[in-house]
Short mmCIF file of C-alpha atoms and ligand atoms in Angstrom, two decimals:
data_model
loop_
_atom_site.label_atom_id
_atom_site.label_comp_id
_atom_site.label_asym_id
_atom_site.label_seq_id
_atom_site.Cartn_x
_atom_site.Cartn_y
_atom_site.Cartn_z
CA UNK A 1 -59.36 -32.32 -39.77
CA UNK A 2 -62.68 -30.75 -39.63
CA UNK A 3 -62.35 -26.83 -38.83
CA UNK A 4 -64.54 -26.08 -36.52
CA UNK A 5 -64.81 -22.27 -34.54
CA UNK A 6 -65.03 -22.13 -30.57
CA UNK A 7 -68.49 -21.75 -30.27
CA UNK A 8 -69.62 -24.70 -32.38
CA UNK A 9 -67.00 -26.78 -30.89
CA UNK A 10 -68.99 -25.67 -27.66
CA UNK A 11 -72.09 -26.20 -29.18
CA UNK A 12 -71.19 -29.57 -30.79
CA UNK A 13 -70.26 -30.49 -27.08
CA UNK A 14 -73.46 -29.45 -25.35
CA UNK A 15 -75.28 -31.34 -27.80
CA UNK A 16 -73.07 -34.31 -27.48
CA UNK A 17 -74.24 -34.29 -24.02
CA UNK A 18 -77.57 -33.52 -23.80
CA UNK A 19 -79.06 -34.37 -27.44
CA UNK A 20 -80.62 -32.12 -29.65
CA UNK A 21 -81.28 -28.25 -29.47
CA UNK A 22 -84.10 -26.25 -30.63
CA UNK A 23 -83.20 -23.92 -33.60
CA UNK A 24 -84.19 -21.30 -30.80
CA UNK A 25 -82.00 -22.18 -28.38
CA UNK A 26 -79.30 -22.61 -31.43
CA UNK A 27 -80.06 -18.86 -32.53
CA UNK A 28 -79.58 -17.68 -29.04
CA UNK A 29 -76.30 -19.02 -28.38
CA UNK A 30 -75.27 -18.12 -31.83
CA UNK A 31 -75.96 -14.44 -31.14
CA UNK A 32 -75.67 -13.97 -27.44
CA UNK A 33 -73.61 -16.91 -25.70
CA UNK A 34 -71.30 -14.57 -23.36
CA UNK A 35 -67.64 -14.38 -24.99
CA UNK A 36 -68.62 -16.40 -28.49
CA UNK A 37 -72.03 -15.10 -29.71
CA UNK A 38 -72.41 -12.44 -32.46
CA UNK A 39 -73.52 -9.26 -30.27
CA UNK A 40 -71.56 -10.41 -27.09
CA UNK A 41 -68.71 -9.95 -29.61
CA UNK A 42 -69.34 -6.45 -30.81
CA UNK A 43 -71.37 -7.23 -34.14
CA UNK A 44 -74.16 -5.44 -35.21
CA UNK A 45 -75.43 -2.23 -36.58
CA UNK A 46 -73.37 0.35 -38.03
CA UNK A 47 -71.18 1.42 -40.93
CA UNK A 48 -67.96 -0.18 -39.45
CA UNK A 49 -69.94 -3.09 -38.02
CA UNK A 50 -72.57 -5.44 -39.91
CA UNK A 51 -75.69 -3.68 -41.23
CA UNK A 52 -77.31 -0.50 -41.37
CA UNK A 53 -80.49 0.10 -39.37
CA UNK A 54 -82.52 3.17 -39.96
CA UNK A 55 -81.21 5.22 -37.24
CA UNK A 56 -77.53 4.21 -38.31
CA UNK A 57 -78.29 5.71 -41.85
CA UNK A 58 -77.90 9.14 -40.00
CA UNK A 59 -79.37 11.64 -37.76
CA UNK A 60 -82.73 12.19 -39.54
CA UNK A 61 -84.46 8.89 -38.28
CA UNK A 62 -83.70 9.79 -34.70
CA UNK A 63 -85.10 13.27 -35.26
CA UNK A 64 -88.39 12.02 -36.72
CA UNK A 65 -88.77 9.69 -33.73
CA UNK A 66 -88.04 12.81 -31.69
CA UNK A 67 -91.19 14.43 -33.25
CA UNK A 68 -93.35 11.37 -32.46
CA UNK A 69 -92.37 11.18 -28.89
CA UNK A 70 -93.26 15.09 -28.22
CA UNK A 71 -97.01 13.88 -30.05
CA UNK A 72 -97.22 11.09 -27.60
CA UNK A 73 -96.08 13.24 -24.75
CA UNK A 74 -98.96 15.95 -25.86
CA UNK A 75 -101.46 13.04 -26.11
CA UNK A 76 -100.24 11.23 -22.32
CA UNK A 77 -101.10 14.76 -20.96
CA UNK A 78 -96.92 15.80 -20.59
CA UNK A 79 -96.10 13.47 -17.75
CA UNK A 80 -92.88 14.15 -15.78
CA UNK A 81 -90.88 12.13 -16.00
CA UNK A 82 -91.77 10.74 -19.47
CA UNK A 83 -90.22 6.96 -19.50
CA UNK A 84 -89.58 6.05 -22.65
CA UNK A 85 -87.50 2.89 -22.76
CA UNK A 86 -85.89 1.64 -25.69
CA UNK A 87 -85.42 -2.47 -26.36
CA UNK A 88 -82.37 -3.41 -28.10
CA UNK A 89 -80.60 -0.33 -28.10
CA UNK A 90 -77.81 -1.89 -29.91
CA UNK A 91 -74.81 0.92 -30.16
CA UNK A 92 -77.21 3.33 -28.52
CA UNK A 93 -77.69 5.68 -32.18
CA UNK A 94 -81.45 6.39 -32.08
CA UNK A 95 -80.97 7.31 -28.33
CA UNK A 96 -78.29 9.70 -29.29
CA UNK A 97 -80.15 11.56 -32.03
CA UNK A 98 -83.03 10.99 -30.40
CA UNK A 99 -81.36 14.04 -27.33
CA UNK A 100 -79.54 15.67 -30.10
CA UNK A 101 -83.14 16.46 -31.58
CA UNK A 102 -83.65 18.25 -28.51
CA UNK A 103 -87.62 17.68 -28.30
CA UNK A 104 -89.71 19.33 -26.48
CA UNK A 105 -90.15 16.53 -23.80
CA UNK A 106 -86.49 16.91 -23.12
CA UNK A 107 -86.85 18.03 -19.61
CA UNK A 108 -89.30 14.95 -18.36
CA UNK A 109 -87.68 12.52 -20.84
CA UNK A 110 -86.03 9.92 -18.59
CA UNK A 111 -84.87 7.28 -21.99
CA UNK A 112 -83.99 3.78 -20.38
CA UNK A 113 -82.21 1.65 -22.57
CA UNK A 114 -82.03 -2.48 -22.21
CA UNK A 115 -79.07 -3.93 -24.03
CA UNK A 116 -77.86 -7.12 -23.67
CA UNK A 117 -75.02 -7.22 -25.24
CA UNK A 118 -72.21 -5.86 -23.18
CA UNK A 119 -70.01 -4.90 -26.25
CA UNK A 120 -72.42 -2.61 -27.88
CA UNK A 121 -72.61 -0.33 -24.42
CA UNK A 122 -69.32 1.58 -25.10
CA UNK A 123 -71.14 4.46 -26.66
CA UNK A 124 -74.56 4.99 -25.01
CA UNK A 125 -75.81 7.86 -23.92
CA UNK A 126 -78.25 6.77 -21.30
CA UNK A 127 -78.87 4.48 -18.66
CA UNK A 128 -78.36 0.88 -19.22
CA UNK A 129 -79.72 -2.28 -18.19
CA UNK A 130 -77.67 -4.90 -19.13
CA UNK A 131 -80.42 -7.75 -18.61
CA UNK A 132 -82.00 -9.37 -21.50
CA UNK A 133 -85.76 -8.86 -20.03
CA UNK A 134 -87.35 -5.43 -19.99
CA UNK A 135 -88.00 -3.70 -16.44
CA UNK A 136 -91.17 -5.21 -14.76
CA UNK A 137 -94.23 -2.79 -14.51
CA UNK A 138 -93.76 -0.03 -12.10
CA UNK A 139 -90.60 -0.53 -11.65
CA UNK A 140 -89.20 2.86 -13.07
CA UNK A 141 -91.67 4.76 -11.48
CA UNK A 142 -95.52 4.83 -11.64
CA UNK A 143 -97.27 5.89 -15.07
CA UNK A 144 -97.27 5.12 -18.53
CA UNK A 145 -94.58 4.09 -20.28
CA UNK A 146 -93.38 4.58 -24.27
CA UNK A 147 -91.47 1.12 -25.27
CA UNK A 148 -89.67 1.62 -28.64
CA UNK A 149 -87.35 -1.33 -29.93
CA UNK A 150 -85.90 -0.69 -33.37
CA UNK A 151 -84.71 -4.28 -35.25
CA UNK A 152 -84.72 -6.23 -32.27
CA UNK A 153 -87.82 -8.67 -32.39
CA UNK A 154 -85.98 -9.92 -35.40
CA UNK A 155 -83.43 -10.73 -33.65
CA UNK A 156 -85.03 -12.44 -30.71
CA UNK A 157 -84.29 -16.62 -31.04
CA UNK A 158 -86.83 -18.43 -33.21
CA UNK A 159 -87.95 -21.63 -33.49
CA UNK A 160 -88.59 -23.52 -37.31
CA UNK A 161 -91.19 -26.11 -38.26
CA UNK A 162 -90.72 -28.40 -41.85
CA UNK A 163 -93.43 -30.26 -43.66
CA UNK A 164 -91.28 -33.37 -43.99
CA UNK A 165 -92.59 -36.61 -45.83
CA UNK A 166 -93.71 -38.04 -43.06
CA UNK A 167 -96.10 -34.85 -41.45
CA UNK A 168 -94.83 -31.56 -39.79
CA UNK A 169 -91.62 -31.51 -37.53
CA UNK A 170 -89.64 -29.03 -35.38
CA UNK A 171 -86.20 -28.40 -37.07
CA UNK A 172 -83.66 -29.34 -34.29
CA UNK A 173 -79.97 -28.57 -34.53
CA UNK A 174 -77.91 -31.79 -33.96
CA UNK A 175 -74.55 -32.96 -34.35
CA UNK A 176 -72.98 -34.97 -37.33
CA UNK A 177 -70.48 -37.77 -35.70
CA UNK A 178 -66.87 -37.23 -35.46
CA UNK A 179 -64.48 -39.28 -37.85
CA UNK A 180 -62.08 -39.96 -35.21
CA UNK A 181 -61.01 -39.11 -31.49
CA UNK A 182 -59.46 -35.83 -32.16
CA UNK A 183 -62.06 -34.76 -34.53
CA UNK A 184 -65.10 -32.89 -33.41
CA UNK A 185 -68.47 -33.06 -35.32
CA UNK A 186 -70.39 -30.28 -37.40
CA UNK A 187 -73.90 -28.92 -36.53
CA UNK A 188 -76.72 -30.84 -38.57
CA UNK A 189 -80.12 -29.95 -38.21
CA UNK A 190 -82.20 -32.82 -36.98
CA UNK A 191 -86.27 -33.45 -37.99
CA UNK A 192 -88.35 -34.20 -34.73
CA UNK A 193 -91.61 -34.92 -35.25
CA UNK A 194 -94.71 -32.36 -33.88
CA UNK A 195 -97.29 -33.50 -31.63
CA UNK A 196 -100.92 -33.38 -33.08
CA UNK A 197 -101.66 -29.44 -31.87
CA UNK A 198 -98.58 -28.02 -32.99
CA UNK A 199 -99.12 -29.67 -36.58
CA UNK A 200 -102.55 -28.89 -36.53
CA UNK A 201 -101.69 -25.54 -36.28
CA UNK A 202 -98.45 -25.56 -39.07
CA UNK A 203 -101.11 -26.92 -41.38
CA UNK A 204 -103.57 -24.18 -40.33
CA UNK A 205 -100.69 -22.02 -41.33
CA UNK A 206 -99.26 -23.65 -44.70
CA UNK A 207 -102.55 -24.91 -45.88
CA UNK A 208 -103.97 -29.00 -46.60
CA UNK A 209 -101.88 -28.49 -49.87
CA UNK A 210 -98.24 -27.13 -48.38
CA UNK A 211 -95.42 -28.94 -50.32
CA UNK A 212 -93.02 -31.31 -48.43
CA UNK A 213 -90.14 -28.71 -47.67
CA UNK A 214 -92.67 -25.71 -46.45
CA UNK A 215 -91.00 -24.02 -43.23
CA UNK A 216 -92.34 -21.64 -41.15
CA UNK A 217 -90.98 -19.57 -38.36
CA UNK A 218 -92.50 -19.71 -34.79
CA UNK A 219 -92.11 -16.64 -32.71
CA UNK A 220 -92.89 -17.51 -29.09
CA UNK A 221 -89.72 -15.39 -27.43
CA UNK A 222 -90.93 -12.39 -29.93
CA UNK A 223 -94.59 -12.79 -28.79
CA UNK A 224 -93.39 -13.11 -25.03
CA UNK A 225 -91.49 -9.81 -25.46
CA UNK A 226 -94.78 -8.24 -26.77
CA UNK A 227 -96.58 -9.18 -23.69
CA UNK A 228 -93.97 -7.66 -20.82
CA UNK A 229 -93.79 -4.87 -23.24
CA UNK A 230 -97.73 -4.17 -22.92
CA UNK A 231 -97.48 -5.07 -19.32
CA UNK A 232 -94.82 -2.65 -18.65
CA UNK A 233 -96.46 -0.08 -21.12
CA UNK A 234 -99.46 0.59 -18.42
CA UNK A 235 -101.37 3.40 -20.59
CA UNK A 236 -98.48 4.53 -23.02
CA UNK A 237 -97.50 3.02 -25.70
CA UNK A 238 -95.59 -0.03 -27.33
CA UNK A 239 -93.78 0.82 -31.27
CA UNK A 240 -91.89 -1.65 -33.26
CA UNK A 241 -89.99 -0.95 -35.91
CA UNK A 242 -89.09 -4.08 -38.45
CA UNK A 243 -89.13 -6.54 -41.68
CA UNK A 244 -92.61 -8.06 -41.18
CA UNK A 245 -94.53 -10.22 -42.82
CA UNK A 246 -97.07 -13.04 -41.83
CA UNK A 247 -96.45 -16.72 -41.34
CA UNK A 248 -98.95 -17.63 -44.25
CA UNK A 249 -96.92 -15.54 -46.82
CA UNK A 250 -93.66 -16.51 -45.14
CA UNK A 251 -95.10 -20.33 -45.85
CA UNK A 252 -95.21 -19.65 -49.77
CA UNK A 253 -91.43 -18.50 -49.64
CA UNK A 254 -88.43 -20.38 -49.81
CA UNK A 255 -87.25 -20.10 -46.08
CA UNK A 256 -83.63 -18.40 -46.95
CA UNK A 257 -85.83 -15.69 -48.12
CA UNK A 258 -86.98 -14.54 -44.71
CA UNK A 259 -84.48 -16.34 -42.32
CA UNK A 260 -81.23 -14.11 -42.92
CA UNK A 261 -77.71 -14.20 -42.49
CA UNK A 262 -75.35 -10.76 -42.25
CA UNK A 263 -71.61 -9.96 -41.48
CA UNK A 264 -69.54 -7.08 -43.03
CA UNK A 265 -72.58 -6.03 -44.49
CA UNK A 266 -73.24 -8.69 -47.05
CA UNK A 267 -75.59 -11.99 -46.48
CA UNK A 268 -73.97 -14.83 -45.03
CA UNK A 269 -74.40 -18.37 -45.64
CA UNK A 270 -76.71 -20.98 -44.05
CA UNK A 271 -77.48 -19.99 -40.05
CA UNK A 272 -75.45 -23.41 -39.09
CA UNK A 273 -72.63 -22.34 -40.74
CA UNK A 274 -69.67 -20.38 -38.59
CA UNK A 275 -72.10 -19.60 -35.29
CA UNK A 276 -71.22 -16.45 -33.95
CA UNK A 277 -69.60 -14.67 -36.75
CA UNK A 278 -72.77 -13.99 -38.93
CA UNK A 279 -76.24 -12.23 -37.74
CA UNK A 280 -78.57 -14.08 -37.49
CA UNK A 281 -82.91 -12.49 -38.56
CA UNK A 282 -86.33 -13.99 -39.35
CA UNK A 283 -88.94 -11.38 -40.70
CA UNK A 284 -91.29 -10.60 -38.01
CA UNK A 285 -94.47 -12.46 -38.16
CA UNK A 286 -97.17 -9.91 -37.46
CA UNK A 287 -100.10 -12.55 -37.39
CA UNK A 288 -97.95 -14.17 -34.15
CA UNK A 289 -97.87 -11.06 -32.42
CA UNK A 290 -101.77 -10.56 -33.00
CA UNK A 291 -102.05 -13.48 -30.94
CA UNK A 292 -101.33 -11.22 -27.83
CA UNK A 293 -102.83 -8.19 -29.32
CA UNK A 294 -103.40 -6.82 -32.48
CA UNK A 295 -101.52 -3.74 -33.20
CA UNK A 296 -103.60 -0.58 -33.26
CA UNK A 297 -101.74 1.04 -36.18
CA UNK A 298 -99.64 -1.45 -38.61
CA UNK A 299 -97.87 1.10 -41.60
CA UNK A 300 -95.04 1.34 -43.44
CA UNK A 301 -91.91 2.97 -42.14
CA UNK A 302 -92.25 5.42 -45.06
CA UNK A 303 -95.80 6.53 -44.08
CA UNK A 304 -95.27 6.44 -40.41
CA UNK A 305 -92.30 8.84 -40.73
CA UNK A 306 -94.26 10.91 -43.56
CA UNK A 307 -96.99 11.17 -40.70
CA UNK A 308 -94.43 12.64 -38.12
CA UNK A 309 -93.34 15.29 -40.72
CA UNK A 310 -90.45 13.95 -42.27
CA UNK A 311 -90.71 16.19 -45.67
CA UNK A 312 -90.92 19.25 -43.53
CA UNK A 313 -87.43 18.26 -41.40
CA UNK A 314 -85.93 17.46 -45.06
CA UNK A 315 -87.70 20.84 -46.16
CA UNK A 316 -85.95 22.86 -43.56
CA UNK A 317 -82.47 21.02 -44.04
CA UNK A 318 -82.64 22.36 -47.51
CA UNK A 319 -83.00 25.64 -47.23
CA UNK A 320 -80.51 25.96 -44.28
CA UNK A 321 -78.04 24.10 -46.63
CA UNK A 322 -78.99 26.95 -49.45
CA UNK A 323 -79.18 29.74 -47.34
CA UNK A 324 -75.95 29.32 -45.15
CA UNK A 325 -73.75 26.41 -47.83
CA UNK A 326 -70.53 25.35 -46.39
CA UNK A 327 -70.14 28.56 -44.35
CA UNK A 328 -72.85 26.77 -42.43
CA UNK A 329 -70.21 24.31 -41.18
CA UNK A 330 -71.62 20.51 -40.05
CA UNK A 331 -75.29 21.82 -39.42
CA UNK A 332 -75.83 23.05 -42.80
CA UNK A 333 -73.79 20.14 -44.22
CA UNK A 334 -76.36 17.95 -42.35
CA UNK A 335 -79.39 19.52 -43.48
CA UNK A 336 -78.30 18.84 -46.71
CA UNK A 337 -77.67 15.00 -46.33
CA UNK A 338 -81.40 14.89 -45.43
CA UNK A 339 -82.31 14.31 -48.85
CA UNK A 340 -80.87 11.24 -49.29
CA UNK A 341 -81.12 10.23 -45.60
CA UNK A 342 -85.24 10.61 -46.32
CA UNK A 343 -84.56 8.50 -49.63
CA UNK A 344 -82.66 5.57 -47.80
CA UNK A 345 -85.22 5.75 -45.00
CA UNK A 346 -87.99 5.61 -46.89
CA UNK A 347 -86.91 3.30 -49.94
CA UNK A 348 -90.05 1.27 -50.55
CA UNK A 349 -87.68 -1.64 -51.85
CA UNK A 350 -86.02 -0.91 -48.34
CA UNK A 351 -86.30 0.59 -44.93
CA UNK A 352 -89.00 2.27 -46.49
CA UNK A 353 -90.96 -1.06 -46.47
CA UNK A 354 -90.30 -1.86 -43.01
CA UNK A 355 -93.50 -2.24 -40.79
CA UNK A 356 -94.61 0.46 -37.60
CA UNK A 357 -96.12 -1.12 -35.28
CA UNK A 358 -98.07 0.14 -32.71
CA UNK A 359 -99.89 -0.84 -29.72
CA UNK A 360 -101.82 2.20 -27.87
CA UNK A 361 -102.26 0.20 -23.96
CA UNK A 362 -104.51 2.57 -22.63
CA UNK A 363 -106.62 -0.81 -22.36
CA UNK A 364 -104.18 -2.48 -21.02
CA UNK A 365 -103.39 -0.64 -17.25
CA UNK A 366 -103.24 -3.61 -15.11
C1 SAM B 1 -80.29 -5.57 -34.93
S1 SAM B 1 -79.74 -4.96 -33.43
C2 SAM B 1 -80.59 -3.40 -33.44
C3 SAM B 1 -79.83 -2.33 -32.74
C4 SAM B 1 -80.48 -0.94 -32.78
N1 SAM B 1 -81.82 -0.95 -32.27
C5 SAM B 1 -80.50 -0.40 -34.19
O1 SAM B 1 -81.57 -0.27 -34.76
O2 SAM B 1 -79.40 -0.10 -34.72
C6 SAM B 1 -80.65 -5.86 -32.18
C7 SAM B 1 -80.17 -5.61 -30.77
O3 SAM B 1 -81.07 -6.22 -29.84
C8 SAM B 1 -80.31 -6.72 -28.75
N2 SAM B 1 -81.12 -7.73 -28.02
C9 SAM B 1 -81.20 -9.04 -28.21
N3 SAM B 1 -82.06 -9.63 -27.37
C10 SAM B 1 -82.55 -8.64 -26.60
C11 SAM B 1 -83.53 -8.58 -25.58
N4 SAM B 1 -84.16 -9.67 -25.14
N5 SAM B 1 -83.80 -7.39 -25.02
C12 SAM B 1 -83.18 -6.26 -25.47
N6 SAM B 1 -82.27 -6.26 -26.45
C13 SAM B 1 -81.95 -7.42 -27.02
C14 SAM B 1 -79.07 -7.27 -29.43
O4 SAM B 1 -78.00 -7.48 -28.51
C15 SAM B 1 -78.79 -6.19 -30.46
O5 SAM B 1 -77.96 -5.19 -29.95
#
């Protein structure tokens, strides 16, 4: 008897039914079908969860990004209220250290958080919106608007194209036929051969000489996001913080390299296997965001912090850690873990290498 978990059995079904699935629409019930899917389950970021995300390695991230919003509150001319709204807010951490920083905007900082997932709300500090799309423009209030989203266009369904012997095709999910009556099938994935544009443009990609087995990602749901993000943005400011890379350089990589699978915080198997129990990520192709704009500033996570004076927070953690030690109870304690919070967050064979990304709309008030 083929063992198969609820939400492939569900998944095998719906495909029974209607044929074939995009690997998109595969990713998104894999991670968000209501009840079955990886976050709508309670996976995710955090030390007793998945993975670590920057702002889960400890307090100093969220204090940085504290620092950055009081710059862009200086430069936006101190509105009140300041909207910042954060995408993806996962268990709600940066949020958290993010008021526990106490910045200087504190008193006009209305923070908005969009979450999906229902079972990462239990611990957020802020407002929630439990919808998956981000507040239309104006609708928290007139003026600009910060949009932070931390990990999340990674995690945003994908779609995958193959160079198969026959030309390009989109790489479908399908199901493998059942042995008997009581026996359900396994997910498969399925070739489906592009139309003449879209393999014009996979070619563009891969090159005339990409080998039979190239894949690339294609990032239409993470480009869409970009778009209501700049729409809602109206004068502030859109940052994204995540793996990137571009689809050219993704194109010269084995495609396990930059699609990624996570649970208990150690890579999982392929994406078809156990839906709903694993993470599912592509590295964020920075080329396909360009196509709606091109960000203004595009630096490493280590630089962009070093810009917002991360040595000088680790600096002062330090000394208050030397001058007060353990007398100086959890602050001092935490001033000390700075050092290797810094380290972690700006490992350039790690979070370090992540990409900041940032788009400055004051072009773009609709
Ligand atoms: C990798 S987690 C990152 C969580 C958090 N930002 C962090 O850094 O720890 C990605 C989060 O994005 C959420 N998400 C997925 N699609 C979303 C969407 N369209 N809008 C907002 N959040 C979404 C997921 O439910 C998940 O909690």
């Amino acid at each position: 008897m083929v063992q198969v978990n609820e939400l492939e059995a569900a998944i095998v079904a719906h495909i029974g039914e209607h044929g074939p699935i995009g690997f998109d629409e595969y990713v998104d019930h894999a991670l968000y079908a209501p009840g079955l899917g990886f976050y709508a389950t309670g996976g995710g970021a955090g030390r007793r969860r998945d993975f670590l995300t920057s702002p889960e390695v400890g307090p100093l991230f969220g204090l940085v990004v504290a620092r950055a919003l009081d710059a862009w509150w200086d430069q936006l001319g101190q509105p009140d209220p300041y909207l910042v709204v954060e995408a993806g807010a996962g268990p709600g951490t940066l949020a958290r250290t993010i008021l526990a920083a106490d910045p200087r905007c504190a008193t006009a900082l209305r923070l908005v958080l969009v979450e999906p997932a229902e079972g990462q709300w239990a611990t957020h500090p802020a407002k929630v919106t439990s919808r998956r799309d981000l507040p239309e423009p104006g609708e928290l209030g007139a003026g600009p608007v910060v949009v932070l989203a931390n990990e999340l266009l990674d995690n945003l369904p994908f779609g995958l194209v193959e160079l198969a012997d026959g030309g390009w095709c989109e790489v479908g999910v399908g199901a493998t036929g059942a042995d008997g009556a009581d026996q359900l099938g396994r997910l498969a994935e399925v070739l489906i051969p592009l139309d003449a544009r879209r393999a014009a443009w996979c070619r563009g990609q891969a090159g005339r000489e990409g080998e039979v087995g190239t894949r690339l990602p294609v990032q239409a749901e993470a480009a869409a996001w970009l778009d209501s993000a700049l729409g809602l943005a109206a004068g502030g400011r859109v940052v994204v913080f995540d793996y990137a890379s571009t689809t050219k350089a993704m194109a010269g990589r084995p495609w396990t390299d930059w699609v990624r699978t996570y649970a208990d915080h150690a890579r999982g198997g392929h994406p078809l296997a156990d839906p709903g129990r694993c993470d599912i990520t592509v590295e964020v192709a920075i080329d396909q965001l360009a196509t709606v704009a091109t960000p203004d500033v595009d630096r490493t996570q280590a630089e962009f912090l070093r810009a917002y004076r991360l040595e000088e927070l680790v600096a002062d953690g330090v000394a208050r850690w030397r001058a007060l030690g353990s007398a100086g109870g959890l602050p001092a304690i935490a001033g000390r873990s700075r050092v290797h919070e810094a380290d972690a967050l700006t490992d350039p064979a790690g979070l370090g290498a992540f990409r900041v990304l940032e788009w400055s709309t004051q072009s773009f008030s609709w």
